[in-house]
CSV table of C-alpha atoms in Angstrom, one decimal:
chain,number,residue,atom,x,y,z
A,1,MET,CA,39.6,7.9,13.5
A,2,LYS,CA,37.0,9.6,15.8
A,3,HIS,CA,37.4,12.7,13.7
A,4,PHE,CA,36.9,10.9,9.8
A,5,LEU,CA,34.0,9.4,11.5
A,6,SER,CA,32.8,13.3,12.8
A,7,GLN,CA,33.2,14.4,9.7
A,8,HIS,CA,31.9,11.4,7.5
A,9,LYS,CA,28.7,11.9,10.1
A,10,GLN,CA,28.7,15.6,9.5
A,11,ILE,CA,28.3,15.3,5.4
A,12,GLU,CA,25.5,12.3,6.2
A,13,ASP,CA,23.3,14.9,7.8
A,14,ARG,CA,24.1,17.7,5.2
A,15,LEU,CA,23.7,15.6,2.1
A,16,GLN,CA,20.5,14.4,4.1
A,17,THR,CA,19.3,17.6,4.6
A,18,LEU,CA,19.7,18.5,1.7
A,19,ARG,CA,18.2,16.1,0.0
A,20,SER,CA,15.3,16.8,2.4
A,21,VAL,CA,14.8,20.0,1.3
A,22,LEU,CA,14.7,19.5,-2.6
A,23,THR,CA,12.3,16.3,-1.8
A,24,PHE,CA,10.0,19.1,-0.6
A,25,CYS,CA,10.7,22.0,-2.5
A,26,PHE,CA,9.9,20.1,-5.4
A,27,GLY,CA,7.0,18.7,-3.7
A,28,ILE,CA,5.1,22.4,-3.8
A,29,GLY,CA,7.1,23.7,-6.4
A,30,TYR,CA,4.7,20.8,-8.0
A,31,ILE,CA,1.8,21.1,-7.0
A,32,ALA,CA,1.6,24.9,-7.6
A,33,ASN,CA,2.5,24.3,-11.2
A,34,VAL,CA,-0.3,22.6,-11.8
A,35,PHE,CA,-2.1,25.7,-11.4
A,36,LEU,CA,0.4,27.8,-12.5
A,37,ALA,CA,1.9,26.3,-15.7
A,38,GLN,CA,4.9,27.9,-16.2
A,39,PRO,CA,7.8,26.5,-18.3
A,40,LEU,CA,10.6,27.9,-15.9
A,41,LEU,CA,8.9,26.8,-12.9
A,42,ALA,CA,8.5,23.3,-14.9
A,43,LEU,CA,12.3,23.6,-15.6
A,44,ILE,CA,13.3,24.2,-11.6
A,45,ASN,CA,11.4,20.9,-10.6
A,46,THR,CA,12.9,19.0,-13.4
A,47,ILE,CA,16.6,20.0,-11.7
A,48,MET,CA,15.2,19.6,-8.6
A,49,LEU,CA,14.0,16.2,-8.8
A,50,VAL,CA,17.3,15.1,-11.0
A,51,LEU,CA,19.6,16.0,-7.8
A,52,ALA,CA,16.9,14.9,-5.3
A,53,VAL,CA,16.9,11.3,-6.9
A,54,ILE,CA,21.0,11.4,-7.1
A,55,LEU,CA,21.5,12.1,-3.8
A,56,SER,CA,18.3,9.3,-2.6
A,57,PHE,CA,20.4,6.7,-4.2
A,58,ILE,CA,23.1,7.3,-2.6
A,59,ALA,CA,21.1,7.3,-0.1
A,60,THR,CA,18.9,4.0,-0.3
A,61,LYS,CA,20.9,0.9,0.1
A,62,GLY,CA,19.7,-2.7,-1.1
A,63,SER,CA,16.9,-4.3,-2.9
A,64,THR,CA,15.2,-0.6,-3.6
A,65,ARG,CA,18.4,0.7,-5.1
A,66,MET,CA,18.9,-2.5,-7.2
A,67,ILE,CA,15.1,-2.3,-8.8
A,68,ALA,CA,15.7,1.3,-9.2
A,69,ALA,CA,18.9,0.7,-11.3
A,70,VAL,CA,17.4,-1.6,-12.9
A,71,LEU,CA,14.2,-0.1,-14.1
A,72,LEU,CA,15.9,3.6,-14.7
A,73,PHE,CA,18.3,1.1,-16.7
A,74,VAL,CA,16.3,-0.5,-18.9
A,75,GLY,CA,14.4,2.7,-19.6
A,76,ALA,CA,17.0,4.8,-20.5
A,77,PHE,CA,18.0,2.5,-22.4
A,78,LEU,CA,15.0,2.5,-24.7
A,79,LEU,CA,15.4,5.8,-24.9
A,80,ILE,CA,18.6,6.1,-26.2
A,81,TYR,CA,17.7,2.9,-28.5
A,82,ALA,CA,14.9,4.9,-30.0
A,83,GLN,CA,16.7,8.6,-30.3
A,84,ALA,CA,13.9,10.2,-27.9
A,85,PRO,CA,14.8,14.2,-27.7
A,86,LEU,CA,15.6,16.5,-25.0
A,87,ASP,CA,12.0,16.9,-24.6
A,88,VAL,CA,10.9,13.3,-24.1
A,89,TRP,CA,13.8,12.3,-21.7
A,90,GLU,CA,12.1,15.9,-19.6
A,91,LYS,CA,8.8,14.8,-19.2
A,92,ALA,CA,9.6,10.6,-18.7
A,93,LEU,CA,11.5,12.2,-15.7
A,94,LEU,CA,8.1,13.8,-14.8
A,95,GLU,CA,6.2,10.5,-16.0
A,96,ASN,CA,5.3,10.0,-12.0
A,97,GLY,CA,5.4,13.7,-10.5
A,98,TYR,CA,1.8,13.6,-9.6
A,99,LEU,CA,2.9,10.3,-7.7
A,100,LEU,CA,6.1,11.5,-5.8
A,101,ALA,CA,5.0,15.3,-5.1
A,102,MET,CA,1.5,12.3,-2.7
A,103,PHE,CA,4.9,10.5,-1.5
A,104,ILE,CA,6.0,14.2,-0.3
A,105,MET,CA,2.8,15.8,2.0
A,106,VAL,CA,0.9,12.1,2.6
A,107,PRO,CA,2.8,11.6,5.8
A,108,LEU,CA,1.8,14.8,7.2
A,109,ILE,CA,-1.8,13.0,7.3
A,110,SER,CA,-0.8,10.6,10.1
A,111,LEU,CA,0.0,12.6,12.5
A,112,PRO,CA,-3.6,13.7,13.4
A,113,VAL,CA,-3.9,10.0,13.4
A,114,ARG,CA,-1.0,8.5,15.8
A,115,TYR,CA,-0.9,11.9,17.8
A,116,GLY,CA,-4.6,13.0,18.2
A,117,GLY,CA,-5.1,10.8,21.4
A,118,TYR,CA,-7.2,7.7,20.2
A,119,ASN,CA,-4.9,4.9,20.8
A,120,GLU,CA,-5.7,4.0,24.4
A,121,SER,CA,-10.1,4.5,22.7
A,122,LEU,CA,-8.5,1.7,19.2
A,123,GLU,CA,-7.3,-1.0,21.7
A,124,ALA,CA,-9.8,-0.9,24.5
A,125,LEU,CA,-12.1,-1.3,21.3
A,126,PHE,CA,-9.7,-4.5,20.8
A,127,GLU,CA,-10.1,-5.9,24.4
A,128,ARG,CA,-14.1,-5.5,24.2
A,129,PHE,CA,-14.7,-6.8,20.6
A,130,GLY,CA,-12.7,-9.4,19.7
A,131,ASN,CA,-13.7,-11.9,22.0
A,132,SER,CA,-13.5,-15.0,19.4
A,133,GLU,CA,-10.3,-14.9,16.9
A,134,SER,CA,-13.0,-14.4,14.2
A,135,ARG,CA,-14.3,-11.0,15.5
A,136,PHE,CA,-10.3,-10.7,16.5
A,137,TYR,CA,-9.7,-10.7,13.1
A,138,GLY,CA,-11.6,-9.2,11.7
A,139,LEU,CA,-11.2,-5.8,13.5
A,140,VAL,CA,-7.8,-5.9,13.0
A,141,SER,CA,-8.3,-6.1,9.1
A,142,VAL,CA,-10.8,-3.3,9.3
A,143,MET,CA,-8.3,-0.8,11.1
A,144,THR,CA,-5.4,-1.7,9.3
A,145,ALA,CA,-8.2,-1.4,5.2
A,146,PHE,CA,-9.2,1.7,7.7
A,147,LEU,CA,-5.4,3.4,8.9
A,148,GLY,CA,-3.8,2.1,5.4
A,149,VAL,CA,-5.9,4.6,4.2
A,150,LEU,CA,-4.7,8.1,5.5
A,151,VAL,CA,-1.3,6.4,6.3
A,152,SER,CA,-0.5,3.2,4.5
A,153,ILE,CA,1.9,0.7,5.7
A,154,ALA,CA,2.4,2.2,8.9
A,155,SER,CA,-0.9,0.9,9.7
A,156,VAL,CA,0.3,-2.7,10.4
A,157,PRO,CA,2.6,-1.9,13.3
A,158,LEU,CA,0.0,0.7,14.3
A,159,THR,CA,-3.0,-1.9,14.1
A,160,CYS,CA,-1.0,-4.5,16.1
A,161,GLU,CA,0.1,-1.6,18.5
A,162,VAL,CA,-3.5,-1.7,19.7
A,163,ALA,CA,-5.0,-4.8,19.1
A,164,ARG,CA,-2.1,-6.3,22.0
A,165,SER,CA,-4.4,-5.7,24.1
A,166,SER,CA,-6.7,-8.5,22.2
A,167,ARG,CA,-5.6,-11.7,24.5
A,168,PHE,CA,-5.4,-13.0,20.8
A,169,ALA,CA,-3.1,-11.0,20.0
A,170,GLY,CA,-0.6,-13.8,21.1
A,171,ASN,CA,-2.1,-16.2,17.7
A,172,ALA,CA,0.8,-15.4,15.2
A,173,ARG,CA,-1.4,-17.2,12.2
A,174,VAL,CA,-4.2,-15.5,12.6
A,175,LEU,CA,-2.6,-11.6,13.6
A,176,ALA,CA,-0.2,-11.5,10.7
A,177,THR,CA,-3.0,-12.8,8.0
A,178,ALA,CA,-5.3,-10.0,9.4
A,179,LEU,CA,-2.8,-7.3,8.8
A,180,SER,CA,-1.1,-8.6,5.6
A,181,ARG,CA,-5.0,-8.9,4.3
A,182,GLY,CA,-6.4,-6.0,5.4
A,183,PHE,CA,-4.0,-3.7,4.4
A,184,ILE,CA,-4.2,-4.8,0.6
A,185,THR,CA,-7.9,-4.1,0.7
A,186,CYS,CA,-7.3,-0.6,0.9
A,187,LEU,CA,-5.0,-1.0,-2.2
A,188,PHE,CA,-7.5,-2.0,-4.5
A,189,TRP,CA,-9.7,1.9,-4.3
A,190,ALA,CA,-7.8,4.2,-2.1
A,191,PRO,CA,-6.2,7.3,-3.7
A,192,THR,CA,-3.1,7.3,-0.8
A,193,THR,CA,-1.7,4.7,-1.8
A,194,ALA,CA,0.2,4.3,-4.7
A,195,THR,CA,-1.3,1.4,-6.4
A,196,ILE,CA,-4.3,3.2,-7.2
A,197,ALA,CA,-2.1,6.3,-7.6
A,198,LEU,CA,0.4,4.6,-10.4
A,199,SER,CA,-3.5,2.7,-11.5
A,200,LEU,CA,-4.5,5.9,-12.8
A,201,GLN,CA,-1.5,7.6,-13.9
A,202,LEU,CA,-0.7,4.8,-16.7
A,203,THR,CA,-4.8,4.2,-17.9
A,204,GLY,CA,-5.6,8.4,-17.5
A,205,ALA,CA,-9.0,6.8,-15.5
A,206,ASP,CA,-11.0,8.5,-13.9
A,207,TRP,CA,-10.5,8.0,-9.6
A,208,LEU,CA,-14.6,8.3,-9.1
A,209,SER,CA,-15.1,5.8,-12.0
A,210,VAL,CA,-12.9,3.5,-10.3
A,211,LEU,CA,-14.3,3.5,-6.9
A,212,PRO,CA,-17.2,2.0,-6.7
A,213,PHE,CA,-15.8,-1.9,-7.6
A,214,GLY,CA,-12.7,-0.5,-6.1
A,215,LEU,CA,-14.5,-0.4,-2.6
A,216,LEU,CA,-16.7,-3.6,-3.9
A,217,PHE,CA,-12.9,-5.7,-4.4
A,218,ALA,CA,-12.4,-4.2,-1.0
A,219,ILE,CA,-15.2,-5.1,0.5
A,220,VAL,CA,-15.1,-9.6,-1.1
A,221,ALA,CA,-11.9,-9.4,-0.9
A,222,GLY,CA,-11.6,-8.8,3.0
A,223,PHE,CA,-15.0,-10.9,3.6
A,224,ILE,CA,-12.9,-13.9,1.8
A,225,GLY,CA,-9.9,-13.4,4.8
A,226,TRP,CA,-13.0,-13.2,7.2
A,227,VAL,CA,-14.6,-16.3,6.0
A,228,MET,CA,-11.8,-18.7,5.9
A,229,THR,CA,-10.1,-17.8,9.2
A,230,THR,CA,-14.2,-18.7,10.5
A,231,LEU,CA,-13.9,-21.8,8.3
A,232,ARG,CA,-10.4,-22.4,10.0
A,233,GLU,CA,-11.8,-21.4,14.1
A,234,ARG,CA,-14.6,-23.7,13.4
A,235,PHE,CA,-12.3,-27.0,12.2
A,236,ILE,CA,-10.3,-26.5,14.8
A,237,ILE,CA,-12.4,-26.7,17.5
A,238,GLY,CA,-14.4,-29.6,16.4
A,239,ARG,CA,-11.1,-30.7,15.9
A,240,SER,CA,-9.8,-30.2,19.2
A,241,ARG,CA,-13.4,-31.3,21.1
A,242,ALA,CA,-13.6,-34.7,19.4
A,243,GLN,CA,-10.0,-35.0,20.7
A,244,ASP,CA,-10.6,-34.2,24.0
A,245,SER,CA,-13.6,-36.5,23.7
A,246,SER,CA,-11.8,-39.2,22.8
A,247,ASN,CA,-9.5,-38.3,25.4
A,248,GLU,CA,-11.9,-38.5,27.7
A,249,ARG,CA,-13.1,-42.0,26.7
A,250,LYS,CA,-9.4,-43.3,27.1
A,251,GLY,CA,-9.5,-41.7,30.6
A,252,ALA,CA,-6.6,-39.2,30.1
A,253,SER,CA,-6.9,-35.2,31.1
A,254,ILE,CA,-6.3,-32.7,28.8
A,255,ASP,CA,-6.1,-29.0,29.3
A,256,THR,CA,-7.2,-27.6,25.8
A,257,ASP,CA,-8.4,-24.2,25.2
A,258,LEU,CA,-11.4,-24.4,23.0
A,259,GLU,CA,-11.5,-20.5,22.0
A,260,THR,CA,-8.2,-20.8,21.3
A,261,GLY,CA,-7.3,-23.8,19.9
A,262,SER,CA,-4.4,-26.6,21.9
A,263,SER,CA,-3.4,-28.1,18.2
A,264,ARG,CA,-2.6,-24.0,17.3
A,265,SER,CA,0.0,-24.3,19.9
A,266,SER,CA,3.1,-24.1,16.0
A,267,ASP,CA,0.8,-20.6,16.1
A,268,LYS,CA,1.9,-18.9,18.5
A,269,GLY,CA,5.6,-19.5,20.1
A,270,LYS,CA,6.9,-16.4,20.2
A,271,GLY,CA,3.6,-14.4,18.8
A,272,ALA,CA,2.7,-15.1,21.6
A,273,GLY,CA,4.5,-12.2,23.5
A,274,LEU,CA,2.0,-9.9,21.5
A,275,SER,CA,-0.3,-10.3,23.6
A,276,ARG,CA,-0.7,-7.3,26.1
A,277,PRO,CA,-3.9,-7.8,28.0
A,278,GLY,CA,-5.7,-4.6,29.7
A,279,ALA,CA,-6.5,-0.8,28.0
A,280,GLY,CA,-8.6,1.8,29.3
A,281,ALA,CA,-12.0,3.1,28.8
A,282,LEU,CA,-13.6,3.1,25.2
A,283,ASP,CA,-14.3,6.7,24.1
A,284,HIS,CA,-17.1,6.7,21.7
A,285,LYS,CA,-16.4,9.9,20.6
A,286,LYS,CA,-12.4,9.4,20.4
A,287,ILE,CA,-13.1,6.6,17.8
A,288,ALA,CA,-16.3,8.4,15.9
A,289,GLU,CA,-13.1,11.8,15.6
A,290,LEU,CA,-11.8,9.7,13.8
A,291,ILE,CA,-14.1,8.0,11.5
A,292,LEU,CA,-15.0,11.3,11.0
A,293,PHE,CA,-11.7,12.9,10.3
A,294,SER,CA,-11.3,10.1,7.4
A,295,VAL,CA,-14.5,10.9,6.7
A,296,LEU,CA,-13.4,14.4,5.9
A,297,TYR,CA,-10.2,13.8,4.1
A,298,ILE,CA,-12.0,11.3,1.7
A,299,VAL,CA,-14.6,14.1,1.3
A,300,ALA,CA,-12.0,16.8,1.2
A,301,VAL,CA,-10.0,15.0,-1.5
A,302,MET,CA,-13.1,14.6,-3.4
A,303,LEU,CA,-14.2,17.9,-3.8
A,304,VAL,CA,-10.6,19.8,-4.7
A,305,GLY,CA,-9.9,17.3,-7.6
A,306,GLN,CA,-13.8,17.5,-8.7
A,307,CYS,CA,-14.8,21.1,-8.3
A,308,LEU,CA,-10.4,22.3,-9.6
A,309,GLY,CA,-10.7,19.7,-11.9
A,310,ILE,CA,-6.9,18.8,-11.1
A,311,SER,CA,-5.8,15.0,-11.0
A,312,ILE,CA,-6.9,12.3,-7.5
A,313,ILE,CA,-3.4,12.5,-6.9
A,314,VAL,CA,-2.6,16.3,-7.2
A,315,ALA,CA,-5.4,17.2,-4.3
A,316,VAL,CA,-5.0,14.1,-2.0
A,317,ALA,CA,-1.3,16.4,-2.4
A,318,LEU,CA,-2.7,19.2,-1.6
A,319,MET,CA,-5.5,18.1,1.3
A,320,SER,CA,-2.4,16.6,2.9
A,321,ILE,CA,-1.2,19.7,4.3
A,322,LEU,CA,-4.2,21.4,4.6
A,323,ILE,CA,-6.4,18.8,6.3
A,324,PRO,CA,-4.3,18.2,9.4
A,325,ILE,CA,-3.6,21.6,9.9
A,326,ILE,CA,-6.9,22.6,10.2
A,327,TRP,CA,-7.7,19.4,12.4
A,328,MET,CA,-5.0,19.8,15.0
A,329,ALA,CA,-5.8,23.3,14.8
A,330,ALA,CA,-9.9,22.2,15.7
A,331,ILE,CA,-8.8,19.9,18.3
A,332,LYS,CA,-7.0,22.2,20.0
A,333,ARG,CA,-3.6,20.1,19.5
A,334,THR,CA,-1.4,22.9,17.5
A,335,VAL,CA,1.2,23.3,19.8
A,336,LEU,CA,2.1,18.7,19.3
A,337,PHE,CA,1.5,19.2,15.8
A,338,LYS,CA,4.1,21.7,15.3
A,339,GLN,CA,6.4,19.9,17.2
A,340,LYS,CA,5.4,16.2,15.3
A,341,VAL,CA,6.1,18.3,12.2
A,342,LYS,CA,9.8,19.4,13.2
A,343,GLU,CA,10.6,15.8,15.3
A,344,GLU,CA,8.6,13.3,12.9
A,345,TYR,CA,8.4,14.6,9.4
A,346,VAL,CA,11.0,16.4,8.9
A,347,ALA,CA,13.5,14.9,10.9
A,348,VAL,CA,12.5,10.8,9.4
A,349,LYS,CA,9.0,10.9,7.0
A,350,LEU,CA,10.6,13.0,4.7
A,351,PRO,CA,14.5,11.7,4.5
A,352,ASN,CA,12.2,8.2,4.3
A,353,VAL,CA,11.0,10.0,0.7
A,354,LYS,CA,14.2,8.5,-0.7
A,355,GLY,CA,13.0,4.8,-2.2
A,356,GLN,CA,9.6,6.0,-3.7
A,357,MET,CA,11.7,9.2,-5.0
A,358,ILE,CA,14.3,6.7,-7.0
A,359,LEU,CA,11.4,3.7,-7.7
A,360,PHE,CA,8.3,5.9,-9.0
A,361,THR,CA,10.8,8.3,-11.2
A,362,ALA,CA,12.7,5.7,-12.9
A,363,ALA,CA,9.7,3.8,-13.6
A,364,GLY,CA,8.5,7.2,-15.0
A,365,VAL,CA,11.2,6.6,-17.3
A,366,LEU,CA,10.5,3.1,-17.8
A,367,ALA,CA,7.3,3.3,-18.8
A,368,SER,CA,8.0,6.5,-21.2
A,369,GLY,CA,10.2,4.5,-21.8
A,370,ILE,CA,8.2,1.3,-23.3
A,371,SER,CA,5.5,3.9,-25.2
A,372,TYR,CA,7.8,6.2,-26.7
A,373,SER,CA,10.4,3.1,-28.2
A,374,GLY,CA,6.9,0.7,-29.8
A,375,VAL,CA,8.8,-2.2,-27.6
A,376,GLY,CA,5.0,-1.6,-26.0
A,377,GLU,CA,2.7,-2.0,-29.5
A,378,MET,CA,5.1,-5.7,-29.4
A,379,ALA,CA,3.9,-6.4,-26.0
A,380,VAL,CA,0.9,-6.2,-26.7
A,381,THR,CA,0.9,-7.7,-29.9
A,382,ALA,CA,2.6,-10.7,-28.8
A,383,LEU,CA,-0.6,-10.7,-25.7
A,384,LEU,CA,-3.5,-10.7,-27.3
A,385,GLN,CA,-1.9,-13.6,-30.0
A,386,VAL,CA,-1.1,-15.2,-27.5
A,387,THR,CA,-4.8,-14.7,-26.3
A,388,ASN,CA,-7.0,-14.6,-29.9
A,389,GLU,CA,-7.9,-11.1,-28.1
A,390,GLY,CA,-9.8,-12.4,-26.1
A,391,VAL,CA,-10.5,-9.8,-22.9
A,392,LEU,CA,-11.2,-12.7,-19.8
A,393,ALA,CA,-8.4,-14.3,-21.5
A,394,VAL,CA,-6.5,-11.7,-20.8
A,395,THR,CA,-7.4,-10.5,-18.4
A,396,ILE,CA,-6.3,-14.5,-16.4
A,397,LEU,CA,-3.2,-14.4,-18.3
A,398,VAL,CA,-2.1,-10.8,-16.6
A,399,MET,CA,-3.2,-11.9,-13.2
A,400,ALA,CA,-1.3,-15.3,-13.5
A,401,LEU,CA,2.1,-13.2,-14.7
A,402,ALA,CA,2.0,-11.3,-11.9
A,403,LEU,CA,1.1,-13.1,-8.9
A,404,VAL,CA,3.6,-16.3,-9.8
A,405,CYS,CA,6.2,-12.8,-10.8
A,406,SER,CA,5.2,-11.8,-7.0
A,407,ALA,CA,6.2,-15.3,-5.5
A,408,PHE,CA,9.4,-14.8,-7.1
A,409,GLY,CA,10.1,-12.1,-4.9
A,410,VAL,CA,9.7,-9.1,-8.3
A,411,HIS,CA,8.1,-5.8,-6.6
A,412,PRO,CA,4.8,-5.2,-7.8
A,413,LEU,CA,5.5,-1.7,-9.7
A,414,VAL,CA,7.8,-3.9,-11.6
A,415,TYR,CA,5.4,-5.5,-13.5
A,416,THR,CA,2.4,-2.7,-12.4
A,417,THR,CA,4.4,-0.2,-14.4
A,418,VAL,CA,5.9,-2.8,-17.5
A,419,ILE,CA,1.8,-4.1,-18.4
A,420,GLY,CA,0.2,-0.8,-17.4
A,421,GLY,CA,3.0,1.1,-20.0
A,422,SER,CA,2.6,-1.6,-23.0
A,423,LEU,CA,-1.7,-1.8,-22.3
A,424,SER,CA,-3.8,0.4,-23.7
A,425,ALA,CA,-7.3,-0.1,-22.8
A,426,ALA,CA,-8.6,0.8,-26.4
A,427,GLN,CA,-6.2,-2.0,-27.7
A,428,LEU,CA,-7.9,-4.7,-25.4
A,429,GLY,CA,-11.0,-3.7,-25.7
A,430,VAL,CA,-12.1,-2.5,-22.5
A,431,SER,CA,-12.8,0.4,-20.9
A,432,PRO,CA,-9.5,2.7,-18.7
A,433,VAL,CA,-11.6,1.4,-15.7
A,434,TYR,CA,-11.3,-2.3,-16.5
A,435,LEU,CA,-7.3,-1.6,-17.2
A,436,ALA,CA,-6.8,0.2,-13.9
A,437,LEU,CA,-9.1,-2.6,-11.4
A,438,LEU,CA,-6.9,-5.3,-13.3
A,439,LEU,CA,-3.9,-3.3,-12.8
A,440,ALA,CA,-4.7,-2.9,-9.2
A,441,MET,CA,-5.6,-6.7,-8.5
A,442,GLY,CA,-2.2,-7.4,-10.0
A,443,TRP,CA,-1.0,-5.3,-7.3
A,444,ALA,CA,-2.7,-5.7,-4.2
A,445,LEU,CA,-3.1,-9.4,-4.2
A,446,GLY,CA,0.4,-10.2,-5.7
A,447,ASN,CA,2.0,-7.9,-2.6
A,448,ALA,CA,0.3,-11.2,-0.2
A,449,VAL,CA,1.7,-13.3,-1.3
A,450,CYS,CA,5.2,-11.1,-2.3
A,451,PRO,CA,8.0,-12.5,-0.3
A,452,THR,CA,10.0,-9.3,0.0
A,453,SER,CA,6.7,-6.9,-0.6
A,454,ALA,CA,7.4,-3.9,2.6
A,455,ASN,CA,3.9,-5.8,3.6
A,456,THR,CA,4.8,-8.9,4.0
A,457,ILE,CA,7.9,-8.0,5.6
A,458,ALA,CA,6.7,-5.4,8.2
A,459,VAL,CA,4.3,-7.8,9.7
A,460,SER,CA,6.9,-10.6,9.5
A,461,GLN,CA,9.0,-8.8,11.5
A,462,LEU,CA,6.3,-8.5,14.1
A,463,VAL,CA,4.9,-11.5,14.3
A,464,GLU,CA,8.7,-12.7,14.4
A,465,ARG,CA,7.7,-15.0,11.4
A,466,SER,CA,9.3,-15.8,8.5
A,467,PRO,CA,8.0,-13.6,5.3
A,468,PHE,CA,8.3,-16.9,3.4
A,469,LYS,CA,5.9,-18.5,5.5
A,470,LEU,CA,3.5,-15.7,5.6
A,471,ALA,CA,2.9,-14.6,1.9
A,472,LEU,CA,4.0,-18.1,0.5
A,473,ASN,CA,2.4,-20.3,3.4
A,474,TRP,CA,-0.1,-18.8,5.0
A,475,ASN,CA,-1.8,-16.4,2.4
A,476,VAL,CA,-1.3,-18.5,-0.9
A,477,SER,CA,-4.9,-19.6,-0.5
A,478,TYR,CA,-6.3,-17.0,-0.1
A,479,VAL,CA,-5.2,-15.1,-2.7
A,480,LEU,CA,-6.3,-17.8,-5.4
A,481,VAL,CA,-9.6,-18.1,-4.2
A,482,SER,CA,-10.0,-13.7,-3.7
A,483,THR,CA,-7.6,-13.9,-7.2
A,484,VAL,CA,-10.9,-16.6,-9.6
A,485,ILE,CA,-14.2,-14.8,-7.7
A,486,LEU,CA,-12.5,-11.2,-7.8
A,487,ILE,CA,-12.2,-11.7,-11.7
A,488,ALA,CA,-15.4,-12.9,-12.0
A,489,LEU,CA,-16.5,-9.6,-10.7
A,490,LEU,CA,-14.7,-7.2,-12.7
A,491,TRP,CA,-15.8,-9.7,-16.2
A,492,LEU,CA,-18.5,-9.5,-15.1
A,493,GLY,CA,-19.1,-5.8,-14.9
A,494,HIS,CA,-17.8,-5.8,-18.0
A,495,CYS,CA,-20.2,-7.6,-19.6
A,496,LEU,CA,-23.1,-5.6,-18.2
A,497,ALA,CA,-20.9,-2.3,-19.2
A,498,LEU,CA,-20.6,-1.4,-15.8
A,499,CYS,CA,-16.6,-0.7,-16.0
């Protein structure tokens, strides 16, 4: 039995190694062919992708495999029904090749953040400035959004770890909402996220045109969350003071913490164990260094995309390879970088791309199937009839569908692909930028109320609370308020011909 298990483990390890090699080679090959445009290399990339996807399907389990299988089945059925030729199938498989190349390379950008020596200063930042519930919320939210641009969903556990130096980390509700809402703000604009990458891919919009409104949406959504937390804090403190006054009149002696609010004990419980006071000294140079690294990365992506005339998504993938190497050499941590590339990127991050490989390949096949079969045109016709061809009505209906689907646990990728693959900006009478922002808004806000999203699950595990409580209780009012305000801003931008 032991011999059998040992052989089985060896086979699994070899398949994982093969999958990682195919995945990385596809990423490099795809980026190279953006510049070379060789049909032979495109064919080799397609073969590597098919093999990597097959191996990824074998290795992936749970809802990810189920969602990918459904998307792939429906897309393949539509292509077969429409009698699509072989070249259409090849194009369908590579439809989201840009995204896959980005997902393969982006984990490299997280290494300088994790191992550049910034954690101690970030912890000290929380201990010094996170001295009230609203300030703590603001710091956690901003840091999660900031790091989310560089390390994606890994920003959630990373921020949670450094935030433990504040005594407010024990409040599960504040910590959880700050993490989840902070992360979704980067989904409105960051080119390193699947949200923006897929929205640009489906609509053909230019990222630099999306950026101003995307940043505005992120700031507004972040501000709404902070205001709601501040109002809640003041209401609870006011209620605690009133209760104290009442108890004093009755001669009672109750020990109530006015800063954290004893009435919020239900939000603490197990979450209180997250608090870990006693961070190190705040090094302003390290904080400035981390900000400089982030700015350098974003600026490099924009310059490379514009100067070379390539997709911003490809520029993200390319700079995710080059910038970490240059930066770690500049701060004299090259040896550590090489070690972590081997230990973390090759051994952990690269094999874990399997989920994105199957999901976004399947999404590309579905989008191609919807487009080639003509199903998308029928869906658009029905949608325009229901909304009487009104842009605002379509916007509200799309957002309503996104939020309802998310609340029922449907992954944002599914409805974004279906809606984006069916609708075109010209049919709606809007610009590609407007449609891209609408898709990103639906994904981002839907992410906050989706109990099965990676963001919700990661946060709920960190604070030891149910994902349903986080998504469908703590975040619902925030998402509804944000939806109304952001739709108004998007509509105003359309009326003023700004987007």
